[in-house]
Short mmCIF file of C-alpha atoms and ligand atoms in Angstrom, two decimals:
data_model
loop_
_atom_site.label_atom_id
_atom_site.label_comp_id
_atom_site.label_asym_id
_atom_site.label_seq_id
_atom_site.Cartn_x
_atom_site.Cartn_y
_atom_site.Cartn_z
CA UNK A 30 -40.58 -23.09 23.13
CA UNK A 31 -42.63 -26.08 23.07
CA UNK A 32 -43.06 -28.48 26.20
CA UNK A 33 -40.93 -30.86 24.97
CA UNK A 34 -38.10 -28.92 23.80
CA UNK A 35 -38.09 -27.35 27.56
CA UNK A 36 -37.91 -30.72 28.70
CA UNK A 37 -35.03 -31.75 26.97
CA UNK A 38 -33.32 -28.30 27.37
CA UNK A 39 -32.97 -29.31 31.25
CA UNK A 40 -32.74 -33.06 30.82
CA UNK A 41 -29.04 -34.89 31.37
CA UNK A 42 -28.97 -36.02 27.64
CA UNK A 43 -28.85 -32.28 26.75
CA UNK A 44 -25.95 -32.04 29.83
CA UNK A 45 -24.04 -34.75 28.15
CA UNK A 46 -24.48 -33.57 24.69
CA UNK A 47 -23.08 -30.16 25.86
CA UNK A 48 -20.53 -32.18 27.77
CA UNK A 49 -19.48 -33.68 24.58
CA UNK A 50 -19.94 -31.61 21.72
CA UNK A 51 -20.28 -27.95 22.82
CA UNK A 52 -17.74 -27.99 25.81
CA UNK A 53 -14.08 -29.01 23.53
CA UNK A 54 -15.54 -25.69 21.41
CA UNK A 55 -15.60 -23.35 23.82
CA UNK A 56 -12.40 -24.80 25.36
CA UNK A 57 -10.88 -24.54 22.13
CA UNK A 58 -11.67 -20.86 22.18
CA UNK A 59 -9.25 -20.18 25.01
CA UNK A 60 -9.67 -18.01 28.26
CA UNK A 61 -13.11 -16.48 27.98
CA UNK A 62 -11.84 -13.80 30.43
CA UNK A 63 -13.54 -12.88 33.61
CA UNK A 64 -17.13 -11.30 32.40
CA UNK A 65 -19.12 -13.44 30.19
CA UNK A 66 -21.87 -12.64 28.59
CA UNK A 67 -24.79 -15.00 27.68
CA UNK A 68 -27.43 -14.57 25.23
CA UNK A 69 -30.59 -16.90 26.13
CA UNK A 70 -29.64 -19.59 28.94
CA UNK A 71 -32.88 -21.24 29.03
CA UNK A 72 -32.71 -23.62 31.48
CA UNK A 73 -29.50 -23.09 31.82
CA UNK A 74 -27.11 -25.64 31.21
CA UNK A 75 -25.05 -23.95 28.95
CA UNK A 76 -24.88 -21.38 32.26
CA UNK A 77 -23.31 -23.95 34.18
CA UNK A 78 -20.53 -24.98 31.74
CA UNK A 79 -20.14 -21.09 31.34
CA UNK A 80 -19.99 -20.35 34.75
CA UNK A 81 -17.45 -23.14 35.80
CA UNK A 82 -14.78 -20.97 33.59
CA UNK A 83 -15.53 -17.69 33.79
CA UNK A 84 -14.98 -15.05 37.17
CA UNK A 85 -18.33 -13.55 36.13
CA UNK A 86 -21.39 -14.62 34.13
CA UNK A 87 -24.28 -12.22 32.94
CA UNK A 88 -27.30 -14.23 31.40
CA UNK A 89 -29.77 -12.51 29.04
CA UNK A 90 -32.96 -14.32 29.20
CA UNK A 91 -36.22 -12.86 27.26
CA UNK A 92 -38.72 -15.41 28.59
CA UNK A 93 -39.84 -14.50 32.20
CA UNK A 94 -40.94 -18.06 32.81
CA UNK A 95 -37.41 -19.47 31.95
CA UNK A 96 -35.35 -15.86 33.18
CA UNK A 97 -36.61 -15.68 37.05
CA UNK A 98 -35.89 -19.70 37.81
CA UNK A 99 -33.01 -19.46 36.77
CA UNK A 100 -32.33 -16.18 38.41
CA UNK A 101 -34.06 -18.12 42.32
CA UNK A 102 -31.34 -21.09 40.95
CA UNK A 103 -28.47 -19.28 40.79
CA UNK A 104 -28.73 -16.53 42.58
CA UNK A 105 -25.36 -15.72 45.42
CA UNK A 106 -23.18 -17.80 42.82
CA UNK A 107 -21.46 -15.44 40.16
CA UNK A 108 -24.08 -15.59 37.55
CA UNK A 109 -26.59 -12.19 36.97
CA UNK A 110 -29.57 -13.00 34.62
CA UNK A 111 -31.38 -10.28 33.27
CA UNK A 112 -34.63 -10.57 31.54
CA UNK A 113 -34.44 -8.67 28.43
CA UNK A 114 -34.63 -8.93 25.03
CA UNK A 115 -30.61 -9.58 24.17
CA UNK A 116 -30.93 -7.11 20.96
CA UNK A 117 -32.09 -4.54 22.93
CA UNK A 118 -30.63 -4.87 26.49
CA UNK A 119 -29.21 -1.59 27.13
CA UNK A 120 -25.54 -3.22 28.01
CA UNK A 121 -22.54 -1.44 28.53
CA UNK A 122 -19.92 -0.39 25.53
CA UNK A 123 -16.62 -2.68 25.26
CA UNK A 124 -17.46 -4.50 28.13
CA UNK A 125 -17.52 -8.28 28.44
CA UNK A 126 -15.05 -10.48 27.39
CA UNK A 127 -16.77 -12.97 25.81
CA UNK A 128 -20.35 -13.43 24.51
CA UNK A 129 -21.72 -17.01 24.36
CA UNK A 130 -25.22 -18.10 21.92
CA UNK A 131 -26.40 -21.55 22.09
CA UNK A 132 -29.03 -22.66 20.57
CA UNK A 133 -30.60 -18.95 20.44
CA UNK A 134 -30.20 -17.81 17.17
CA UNK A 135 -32.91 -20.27 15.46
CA UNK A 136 -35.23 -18.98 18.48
CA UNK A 137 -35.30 -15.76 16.75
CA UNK A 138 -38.12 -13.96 14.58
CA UNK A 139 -36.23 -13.00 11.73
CA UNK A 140 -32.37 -12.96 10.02
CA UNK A 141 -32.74 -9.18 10.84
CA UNK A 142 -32.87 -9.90 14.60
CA UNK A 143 -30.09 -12.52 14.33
CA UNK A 144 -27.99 -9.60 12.73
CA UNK A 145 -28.78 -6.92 15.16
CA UNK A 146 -27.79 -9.43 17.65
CA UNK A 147 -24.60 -9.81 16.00
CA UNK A 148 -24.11 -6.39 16.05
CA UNK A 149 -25.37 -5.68 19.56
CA UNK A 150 -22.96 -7.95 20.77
CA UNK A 151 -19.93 -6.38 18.94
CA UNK A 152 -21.14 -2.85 20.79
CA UNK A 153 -20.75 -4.77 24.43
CA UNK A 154 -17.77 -6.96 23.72
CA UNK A 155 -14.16 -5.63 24.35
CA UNK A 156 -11.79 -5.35 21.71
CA UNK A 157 -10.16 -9.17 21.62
CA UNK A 158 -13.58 -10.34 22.96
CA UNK A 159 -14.71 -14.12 21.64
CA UNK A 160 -17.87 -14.88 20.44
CA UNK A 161 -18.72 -18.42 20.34
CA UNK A 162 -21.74 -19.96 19.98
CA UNK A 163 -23.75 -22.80 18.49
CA UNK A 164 -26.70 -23.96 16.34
CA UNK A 165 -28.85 -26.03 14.64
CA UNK A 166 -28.74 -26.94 10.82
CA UNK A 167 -31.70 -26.57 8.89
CA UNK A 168 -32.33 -30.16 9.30
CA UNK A 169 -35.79 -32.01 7.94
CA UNK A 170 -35.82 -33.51 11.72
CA UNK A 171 -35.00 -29.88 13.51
CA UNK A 172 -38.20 -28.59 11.51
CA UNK A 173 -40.49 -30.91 12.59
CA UNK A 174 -39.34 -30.75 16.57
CA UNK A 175 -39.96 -26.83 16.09
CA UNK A 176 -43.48 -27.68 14.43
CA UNK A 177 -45.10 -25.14 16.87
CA UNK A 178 -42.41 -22.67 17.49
CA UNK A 179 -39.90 -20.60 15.91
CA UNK A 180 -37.20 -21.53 13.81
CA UNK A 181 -35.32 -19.48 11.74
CA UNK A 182 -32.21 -21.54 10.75
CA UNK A 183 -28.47 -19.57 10.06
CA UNK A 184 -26.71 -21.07 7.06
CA UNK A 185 -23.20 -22.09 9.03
CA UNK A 186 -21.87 -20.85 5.34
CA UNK A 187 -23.41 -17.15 5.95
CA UNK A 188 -22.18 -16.63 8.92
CA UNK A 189 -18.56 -15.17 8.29
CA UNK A 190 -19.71 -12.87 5.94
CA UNK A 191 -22.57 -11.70 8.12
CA UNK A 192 -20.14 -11.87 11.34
CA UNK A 193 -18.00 -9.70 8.93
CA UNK A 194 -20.78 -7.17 8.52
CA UNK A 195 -21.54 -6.55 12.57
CA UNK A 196 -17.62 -5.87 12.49
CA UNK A 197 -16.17 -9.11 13.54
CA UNK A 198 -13.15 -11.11 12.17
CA UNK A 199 -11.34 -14.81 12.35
CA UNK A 200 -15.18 -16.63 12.33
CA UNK A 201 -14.46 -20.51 11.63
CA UNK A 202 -17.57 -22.61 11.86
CA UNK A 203 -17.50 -26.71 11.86
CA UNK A 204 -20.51 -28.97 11.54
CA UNK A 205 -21.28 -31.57 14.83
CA UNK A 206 -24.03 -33.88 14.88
CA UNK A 207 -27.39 -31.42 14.12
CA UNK A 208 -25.23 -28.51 15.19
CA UNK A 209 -22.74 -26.45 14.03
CA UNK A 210 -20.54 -24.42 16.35
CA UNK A 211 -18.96 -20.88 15.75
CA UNK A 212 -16.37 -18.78 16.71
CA UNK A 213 -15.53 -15.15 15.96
CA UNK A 214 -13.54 -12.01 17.73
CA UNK A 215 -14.06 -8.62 18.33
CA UNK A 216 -11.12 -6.95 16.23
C1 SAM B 21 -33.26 -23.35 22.68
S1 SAM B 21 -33.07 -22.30 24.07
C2 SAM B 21 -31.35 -22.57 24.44
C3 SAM B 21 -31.07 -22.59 25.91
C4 SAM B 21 -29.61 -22.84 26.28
N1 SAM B 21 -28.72 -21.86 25.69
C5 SAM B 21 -29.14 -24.23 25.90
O1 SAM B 21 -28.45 -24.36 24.89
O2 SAM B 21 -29.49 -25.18 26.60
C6 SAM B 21 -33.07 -20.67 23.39
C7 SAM B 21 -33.25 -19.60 24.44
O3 SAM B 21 -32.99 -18.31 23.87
C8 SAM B 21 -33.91 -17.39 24.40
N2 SAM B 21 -33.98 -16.22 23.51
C9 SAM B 21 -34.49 -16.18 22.26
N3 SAM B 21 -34.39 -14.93 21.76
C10 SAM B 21 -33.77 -14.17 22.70
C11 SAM B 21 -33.41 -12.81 22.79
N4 SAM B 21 -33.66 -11.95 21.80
N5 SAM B 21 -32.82 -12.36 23.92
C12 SAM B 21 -32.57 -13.22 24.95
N6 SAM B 21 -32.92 -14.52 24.94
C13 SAM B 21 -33.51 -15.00 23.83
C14 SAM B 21 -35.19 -18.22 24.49
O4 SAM B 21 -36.16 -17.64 25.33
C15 SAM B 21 -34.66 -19.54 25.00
O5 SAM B 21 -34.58 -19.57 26.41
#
């Protein structure tokens, strides 16, 4: 990620903006259970809203430089971050009870990674496990604030079918501001 998007990641509009927009979603979801699983914290905002409603939180952070702060900031709470590569994580079968994505899945090389994501997450969820995330549209202004890094943008209108194809059921996306937010179960 570029300097600035790192900047904003941690910055209190970001907090409010999750406050606001990404917080009624996962709310909406219902109980998240009591072992959450989330794919690329960053900073980790999203970590704390996760972590406020949840018995357990285990963060899967590939960056180092992001992964081991966060690990020094949260470590004796009930948050474990790992640093690994979420598609490839070596995670336990049918365990968590819901997965949370935000913001990750334009972060990613290809479609093909966003899809074994999908389906890696399937693997570690329990049956009746949520999966809610969020992301950004393939917006003129989202392109040019990833001019230097990745961005590989999910068409909110693909993403039942593809959901679908990892083996998940009852996906409903919306559209929020630059974002839209999904949601999705383990069958
Ligand atoms: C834009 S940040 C979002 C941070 C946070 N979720 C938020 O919304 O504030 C995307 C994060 O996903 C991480 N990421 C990207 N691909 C990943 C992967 N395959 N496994 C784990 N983390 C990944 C990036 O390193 C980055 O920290």
């Amino acid at each position: 990620m570029n300097e600035s998007h790192l900047q904003f990641l941690a910055s209190p509009e970001w907090g409010q903006m999750l406050e606001a927009e990404l917080l009624p979603w996962i709310e909406a979801a219902g109980d998240l259970g009591d072992d959450v699983l989330e794919i690329g914290p960053g900073p980790g905002l999203t970590t704390d809203l996760l972590r406020q409603r949840a018995e357990r939180v285990t963060a899967v952070e590939i960056d180092p430089t992001l992964g081991e702060p966060l690990r020094d900031r949260l470590a004796g709470t009930n948050v474990d971050v790992i640093i690994a590569d979420a598609t490839a994580a070596g995670l336990p079968d049918n365990h968590f009870s819901a997965a949370g994505c935000f913001s990750v899945l334009h972060h990613m090389p290809s479609p093909e990674d966003q899809d074994r994501l999908f389906c890696e997450l399937h693997r570690v969820l329990r049956s009746g496990g949520i999966f809610v995330g969020q992301d950004s549209l393939d917006l003129e202004s989202m392109r040019v604030a990833h001019a230097d890094d990745t961005f590989t943008p999910v068409d909110p209108d693909e993403m039942k079918d593809r959901l679908a194809a990892a083996g998940f059921s009852e996906t409903r996306t919306d559209i929020v501001g630059f974002h839209f937010r999904f949601l999705s179960r383990k069958p």
